[in-house]
Every structure is written in C-alpha cells, then in structure tokens.
Amino acid sequence: MKNLAPAIFPPKGIGDAKPANKAVLDWVQEIAKLTQPENIFWCDGSEREKDFLIAESVKQNVLIELNEKKVPRSYLHRSSPNDVARVEQFTFVCTRTKEEAGPTNNWAEPGETYAKLQELLRGAMRGRTMFVIPYIMGPADSPLAKIGFEITDSKYVVLSLRIMTRMGQIALKRLGNDPDAEWNRGVHSLLDVNPERRFICHFPQDNTIISVGSGYGGNVLLSKKCLALRIGSYLARKQNWMAEHMLILGVESPEGHKHYVAAAFPSACGKTNFAMLIPPAHFKGWKVTTVGDDIAWMRIRDGRLYAVNPENGYFGVVPGTSNKSNSNAMRSIAHDTIYTNVALTDDGDVWWEGKDGGPPAHAIDWRGNDWTPQSTEKAAHPNSRFTTPMRNNPALDPDVEKGEGVPISAIIFGGRRSDTVPLVYQAFDWNHGVYLGATMASETTAAATGAVGRVRRDPMAMLPFCGYDIGDYFQHWLDIGKQLTNPPLIFNVNWFRKGADGKFLWPGFGENMRVLKWIIDRCEGSGGALKSPVGWLPGPHDLDLAELDIDHNAVDELLCLDHEEWQKEIAAHQEFFDSLGGVVLQELQKQREQLAAGFQP
Ligand code: OXD
Ligand code: MN
C-alpha cells in the first residue's frame, strides 16, 4: 500500500530534536516499546527537515510533485479510496462514565479501549519510522495556547501538521522541562488503513488521543478536530473558556471602524469562503480579514469574549473553490500547498470540479485512474482538500498572532437549509442565542462518511466535535453568558434557502457582505429590524441590496417565516431535545415554549 512506506534514515542534524522534558521522553519510549518502529524521528520544524521529508515522500510515492511553474512547491497526496472523510461512527469519547460523554457521542470504556488499541498498535510500526511532532495550538504567547505531541508513522501527517500548527522547536521551547506541564498526548498509526480497524479515540480525562487505521486529515491531524475541538471543549469547560467550530473574521469600514465576528457553520458549509470574503464593488473601502477559518478558542476578558485561532493553516474543501467563489483561497493555494484527492492534469497541475476554466481533456482522477470529461465519476473527490499555510492568505488579519485574541462583537450560527430558515435574524439576547445554536440544523455534506443532504440537528456545528455531554455543553454556554457584561450579539444565517424552482434564492459568496453589514449595523446600534417570533428580522429596507441583481420576490421569500414550516421546525426542536434524553435544560425548554407561543394562531 502506497501510504505504508518503509523507514527513512535522515542524515545527521535532521530528526534528532529530542525534547528535554522527561515526561515526554518516557511517554515516547512507552509508545516505541509497543509499536516497535525501526527508528524514531524527532521533528524540529526546520526547513531542512521539511526538504528531507518531502524528498523522501516523493521517492516513496506518498507525495506527487506538481508542476513547479503552475503550483510552486506543492504536492498531491492520494489517500486510500476507503479513507476519504471523517468517520463519526468510529469516533469515540472515552470518559470514565457514559453519562460524561452524553447522548451525542459514541462512548467506550477507557480501560477496555486502551487495551484494544494497544493490541492494534503492538508492533504496528515495525520496519517503519516513528515521528514525534511537538506543536502549539494558538499563538505561542497566548494564555489560551496548548501544547500537543503527535506520534505518527505517516510523513503526510508530519508535513501537514507542519502547515496546520506551530510545530517543532517553538513548542519544545514553550514546554520546557517541567514534568507536570499540561500537554496533549496524541498517537496515530496508519496500521493497514483498514476501515475494520479504524478508531479515533479521545480520553479527555487523560488529555490523550489515539487514532488508528486512517490517513485522512480530520481523523489523523490530531491537533485539529481531536485536540482543538473534542479535547479542547472538555478542557474549556473545566477551565472556563470556549472551544468552538467557528471561523473568525475582521470587518473594517471605510472609516476604519473594525469589528470581529465568529461564525459556526457545519463542515463544508462555507466557513472558509465567509472567512475570506471579498466585498462586492458596492462596498468600496470595506475590508474583510481572516483570523481563522475553522476553529475559535475564546476566553472572557473585561466582560467580553476574545478569540484566537488555534491553527496555523487551512485544511479546506477544494471542489467549488474558484476565483468567483473565493479568490483569496485560490491565491492561498497557488503555492506551498499539499492537495489531497484532487485530479492531476497531464501537465502536472491540479484540477477539481468547479475550478475556473473548463475541465482538461484528460486527467488522472483522485483514485489514480484515467479521467476525461465524459467519465461518469468525479475527477476530484467531493471531500478533496487543500492544506495551506495561513500566511499564504492575502486577507490574513494583522492581529492573527495577538496572544490576547481579538474582541468578538457578534457570533453567527448557520446551516445549509433549503427551506424554513430566513437569510438572517438576530437573537433577542444571549440565552435566546444559545437556543438558536442548540437547535440549529444542516443538510449533511461529504465532510463525513454517510448520507449527504439529510437534515440533521448540529448544535453550534459541534455535534461531531463536542467532547462531553451536550447538556453540560449548553449549560456552559449559558454560564459563560452570565459572566459577560458586553456579550457578542448572536445571529443566525442561511445562505442556502431555495425557491419553488429548487434554485438558491441568495447569490452567496461576496454578496454575503450585505448580511454581514446588517450584522455590524446591529452591533453598532444603527441597523433597523422588525420583531418576529424567531428573533429580530431585517425589514425590507434594512439590508443594503443596492447594485444587486435580485428579484424583490426572492428577497421576500428569503426573509419570510412560513407558519407551517415553523410548526414543523418547532416540533423537530422538541424531537431533538427528546432524543437527548434528560439532558436538555429548563432554560432551553422555556425558549422553545416562547418560540412556539409566537406561532400560535
Ligand atoms: C473540517 C470538518 O475538516 O469540519 O474542518 O470536517
Ligand atoms: Mn471544520
């Protein structure tokens, strides 16, 4: 199998950045004893190390070098066709009791799970190299920063983590040699990339993650979903901060007034596009900048929420990315990028469905087979990805490295809903906003294996990522609200509402600036709104739609509340709450009753 490349032997000065911390060394020895690798490679994050690992990966076919003129210093990786997305059904939260994991997580007993994983890992790295990757999540000097170590037998993971985190010496330095320092233990092995032996297991009480049997990013870049969200959310509750599946963007008016907003949309619902939004010509002088595109860590300071992006790069969905949908992303991925599961053109470039220009006459598809426009299969997998440093983003926010974070004026929830949910509305207050987040739903996407297009409740876009009981998570949101004297306003958006003809009513992408502008107006106390049963809705003239080619009926449809649809929606909220058993809080039930009362005839 192409992923299971044999050991590599670096020259002196590469792969020998052994940490000074004894607790780390002991843990690495323990894992090495179990997995029995040929050798241990201690990563330092240097350029020399990168060059060496890339050269070896190309030699061993783990990476394919792309045309230097078309996409400089960029590579294509093909994962096993059975391993192309997150596997929620094989993802476990192994708290001491089932109740602590709650009704939305797969729970497994920690002792038994460790024993099972140990058996799978026994001798798993024989004849191979074991990499030890130290990394920091968050700006190095942030009070929110966390240190993690990932042990892996995949060079693709090392090279990806080098992009996605602050990796190497910087983390070793920050950790120092305090044996009691807090750090996350992550172990990953490809094993034989067999779905039968694929488990992504979290042990929040031990700050430990073990992932086996996969090479796909969301399952194996342990810094991201596993540490920054599942373990992160568990730590956040214990330590009174928030770990959320949210992008963070800055929006600056021509007069230089700046706000930051954080937005929680489920996987593959446009977080990266929104975070990199380019305002349409009508919004001359307005600027949107990116702090993060997937994860926000937030803490309370002076009665406000401040956010940092714990990541250092973007792991984004490729298909559909174009100069029209997201030209900042196109510029970001034009160089120094690792592509996974896109198509390879005959001149060594990459191609995917939705890329600018027509399809190539011939390409090699994501599985490595010949492809032409007549093929019935997609050339790029719908969940094919780019891994690119955030430094590549021309719209990167200047305060992205600020340890204290950026102050959040608004939180936005949103899902992919063909009907029912208006383009935008504002919660009456924090607790009502928590209800909006807790009941949000979205049509499923290719980011996880399973059916696509099915409406499922995805509270705060955290359904697959909350590392503990969801009822306690809702309570944590309410508790945080009580501590904020200047809380962010909370909004809900839906870019995906469709008309009777099945077509999207809203143009989306850059035009979402019009919605963002209303949100900013509301934060500044200047935007108009009408009170409705679901929250504050913009009136017909409150959204700036100048120079937008949109039918008035479409705008009415986008903002309307259909009573029948909402009766169904409110019933679905109750059904969802019922499915959670006893965990739903009185406060949220009260919010539901108020909402229902608003729709009484
Ligand atoms: C992601 C996801 O990869 O949410 O960000 O699946
Ligand atoms: Mn995500």
Short mmCIF file of C-alpha atoms in Angstrom, two decimals, residues 8 10-17 41-59 62-63 65 68 71-75 131-133 154-165 167-169 312 335-338 387-389 391-392:
data_model
loop_
_atom_site.label_atom_id
_atom_site.label_comp_id
_atom_site.label_asym_id
_atom_site.label_seq_id
_atom_site.Cartn_x
_atom_site.Cartn_y
_atom_site.Cartn_z
CA ILE A 8 13.71 6.54 6.35
CA PRO A 10 17.94 11.06 7.89
CA PRO A 11 21.46 12.48 7.78
CA LYS A 12 22.95 13.88 10.99
CA GLY A 13 21.25 17.05 12.22
CA ILE A 14 17.82 16.01 10.98
CA GLY A 15 15.29 14.13 13.09
CA ASP A 16 17.22 14.44 16.34
CA ALA A 17 15.39 17.26 18.19
CA PHE A 41 12.49 10.76 14.15
CA TRP A 42 12.29 13.78 16.49
CA CYS A 43 10.85 16.68 14.48
CA ASP A 44 12.15 20.23 14.88
CA GLY A 45 10.05 22.02 12.25
CA SER A 46 13.10 23.28 10.31
CA GLU A 47 13.27 23.92 6.58
CA ARG A 48 15.97 21.27 6.25
CA GLU A 49 13.70 18.75 7.89
CA LYS A 50 10.86 19.70 5.56
CA ASP A 51 13.03 19.39 2.45
CA PHE A 52 14.28 15.99 3.54
CA LEU A 53 10.78 14.69 4.32
CA ILE A 54 9.37 15.97 1.05
CA ALA A 55 12.18 14.35 -0.94
CA GLU A 56 11.59 11.02 0.86
CA SER A 57 7.81 11.30 0.42
CA VAL A 58 8.19 11.87 -3.30
CA LYS A 59 10.61 8.93 -3.55
CA VAL A 62 3.42 9.38 -0.66
CA LEU A 63 3.50 12.74 -2.46
CA GLU A 65 5.41 16.68 -7.08
CA GLU A 68 6.80 23.94 -10.29
CA VAL A 71 1.87 25.44 -8.44
CA PRO A 72 5.30 26.06 -6.93
CA ARG A 73 6.46 23.88 -4.05
CA SER A 74 3.14 21.99 -3.98
CA TYR A 75 2.28 18.30 -3.88
CA PHE A 131 7.84 10.55 14.06
CA VAL A 132 7.46 12.63 17.21
CA ILE A 133 5.89 16.01 16.44
CA SER A 154 2.90 8.98 8.39
CA LYS A 155 5.13 11.52 6.67
CA TYR A 156 2.00 13.10 5.21
CA VAL A 157 0.85 13.82 8.77
CA VAL A 158 4.22 15.37 9.68
CA LEU A 159 4.22 17.62 6.62
CA SER A 160 0.57 18.57 7.12
CA LEU A 161 0.96 19.31 10.81
CA ARG A 162 3.92 21.49 9.92
CA ILE A 163 1.44 23.64 7.98
CA MET A 164 -1.52 23.39 10.33
CA THR A 165 0.23 24.10 13.66
CA MET A 167 5.39 22.95 15.00
CA GLY A 168 8.85 21.97 16.20
CA GLN A 169 11.38 23.82 18.34
CA ASN A 312 -1.65 27.97 11.66
CA HIS A 335 1.83 27.64 -3.94
CA ASP A 336 3.30 25.76 -0.94
CA THR A 337 0.20 23.60 -0.67
CA ILE A 338 -0.48 19.92 -0.16
CA THR A 387 -3.58 22.09 3.31
CA THR A 388 -2.05 25.52 3.10
CA PRO A 389 -0.28 27.91 5.50
CA ARG A 391 0.46 33.10 5.75
CA ASN A 392 -0.49 32.45 2.11
#
